[in-house]
Amino acid sequence: MSKDNIISLDGAIRAEIRRDLTDVMGLHGFDLEVDTILDSWEGTIDDRQVREVLRIIKLAGFMFDEVPYRAD
């Protein structure tokens, strides 16, 4: 199989990430979780993980099951 037949999905995945990011920021603003995701993207987490976390935030409003060090 020639390399010419391989279609890179990077552009499509990145476009979905940008849409998810726009949705999350529209719903929740630019908060600590969004900042953390962007800082970690391509460093410690890949595109697939970024999409997964952004979708969790879109649905649940946050990415963590529990809030650590909660005062109440």
mmCIF file of C-alpha atoms in Angstrom:
data_model
loop_
_atom_site.group_PDB
_atom_site.id
_atom_site.type_symbol
_atom_site.label_atom_id
_atom_site.label_comp_id
_atom_site.label_asym_id
_atom_site.label_seq_id
_atom_site.Cartn_x
_atom_site.Cartn_y
_atom_site.Cartn_z
ATOM 1 C CA MET A 1 0.000 0.000 0.000
ATOM 2 C CA SER A 2 1.334 3.384 -0.983
ATOM 3 C CA LYS A 3 1.660 6.250 1.488
ATOM 4 C CA ASP A 4 -0.505 8.264 -0.940
ATOM 5 C CA ASN A 5 -3.494 6.132 0.048
ATOM 6 C CA ILE A 6 -3.215 6.963 3.750
ATOM 7 C CA ILE A 7 -5.470 9.811 4.840
ATOM 8 C CA SER A 8 -4.291 11.717 7.882
ATOM 9 C CA LEU A 9 -7.076 12.389 10.348
ATOM 10 C CA ASP A 10 -5.048 14.890 12.358
ATOM 11 C CA GLY A 11 -6.779 17.873 10.758
ATOM 12 C CA ALA A 12 -10.251 16.434 11.332
ATOM 13 C CA ILE A 13 -9.490 15.544 14.943
ATOM 14 C CA ARG A 14 -8.010 18.968 15.619
ATOM 15 C CA ALA A 15 -11.123 20.593 14.115
ATOM 16 C CA GLU A 16 -13.321 18.547 16.483
ATOM 17 C CA ILE A 17 -11.122 19.546 19.413
ATOM 18 C CA ARG A 18 -11.474 23.210 18.471
ATOM 19 C CA ARG A 19 -15.277 22.834 18.280
ATOM 20 C CA ASP A 20 -15.402 21.031 21.639
ATOM 21 C CA LEU A 21 -13.135 23.665 23.181
ATOM 22 C CA THR A 22 -15.355 26.463 21.861
ATOM 23 C CA ASP A 23 -18.419 24.717 23.302
ATOM 24 C CA VAL A 24 -16.789 24.202 26.712
ATOM 25 C CA MET A 25 -15.571 27.780 26.904
ATOM 26 C CA GLY A 26 -19.004 29.017 25.875
ATOM 27 C CA LEU A 27 -20.622 26.997 28.664
ATOM 28 C CA HIS A 28 -18.061 27.357 31.435
ATOM 29 C CA GLY A 29 -15.622 30.085 30.409
ATOM 30 C CA PHE A 30 -11.859 29.810 30.442
ATOM 31 C CA ASP A 31 -11.412 28.148 33.813
ATOM 32 C CA LEU A 32 -8.630 26.200 35.510
ATOM 33 C CA GLU A 33 -9.646 22.899 33.879
ATOM 34 C CA VAL A 34 -9.577 24.348 30.369
ATOM 35 C CA ASP A 35 -6.241 26.041 31.053
ATOM 36 C CA THR A 36 -4.815 22.769 32.401
ATOM 37 C CA ILE A 37 -5.975 20.843 29.337
ATOM 38 C CA LEU A 38 -4.427 23.360 26.947
ATOM 39 C CA ASP A 39 -1.162 23.409 28.899
ATOM 40 C CA SER A 40 -0.981 19.595 28.849
ATOM 41 C CA TRP A 41 -2.069 19.098 25.232
ATOM 42 C CA GLU A 42 0.707 17.447 23.209
ATOM 43 C CA GLY A 43 2.961 17.446 26.266
ATOM 44 C CA THR A 44 1.409 14.836 28.521
ATOM 45 C CA ILE A 45 -1.961 14.155 26.857
ATOM 46 C CA ASP A 46 -2.692 13.403 23.215
ATOM 47 C CA ASP A 47 -5.536 14.491 20.915
ATOM 48 C CA ARG A 48 -7.733 11.537 21.853
ATOM 49 C CA GLN A 49 -7.438 12.300 25.562
ATOM 50 C CA VAL A 50 -8.117 16.006 25.011
ATOM 51 C CA ARG A 51 -11.321 15.193 23.123
ATOM 52 C CA GLU A 52 -12.423 12.786 25.846
ATOM 53 C CA VAL A 53 -11.858 15.292 28.659
ATOM 54 C CA LEU A 54 -13.547 18.141 26.770
ATOM 55 C CA ARG A 55 -16.599 15.975 26.142
ATOM 56 C CA ILE A 56 -16.767 15.052 29.826
ATOM 57 C CA ILE A 57 -16.658 18.724 30.762
ATOM 58 C CA LYS A 58 -19.355 19.530 28.183
ATOM 59 C CA LEU A 59 -21.655 16.896 29.659
ATOM 60 C CA ALA A 60 -20.854 17.112 33.371
ATOM 61 C CA GLY A 61 -19.523 20.638 33.768
ATOM 62 C CA PHE A 62 -16.252 19.407 35.266
ATOM 63 C CA MET A 63 -13.712 16.683 34.623
ATOM 64 C CA PHE A 64 -13.091 15.421 38.146
ATOM 65 C CA ASP A 65 -15.472 13.057 39.961
ATOM 66 C CA GLU A 66 -14.604 14.636 43.267
ATOM 67 C CA VAL A 67 -13.398 18.047 44.252
ATOM 68 C CA PRO A 68 -10.194 17.613 46.283
ATOM 69 C CA TYR A 69 -9.700 19.698 49.422
ATOM 70 C CA ARG A 70 -13.267 20.891 49.512
ATOM 71 C CA ALA A 71 -13.978 23.138 52.486
ATOM 72 C CA ASP A 72 -17.446 21.834 53.344
#
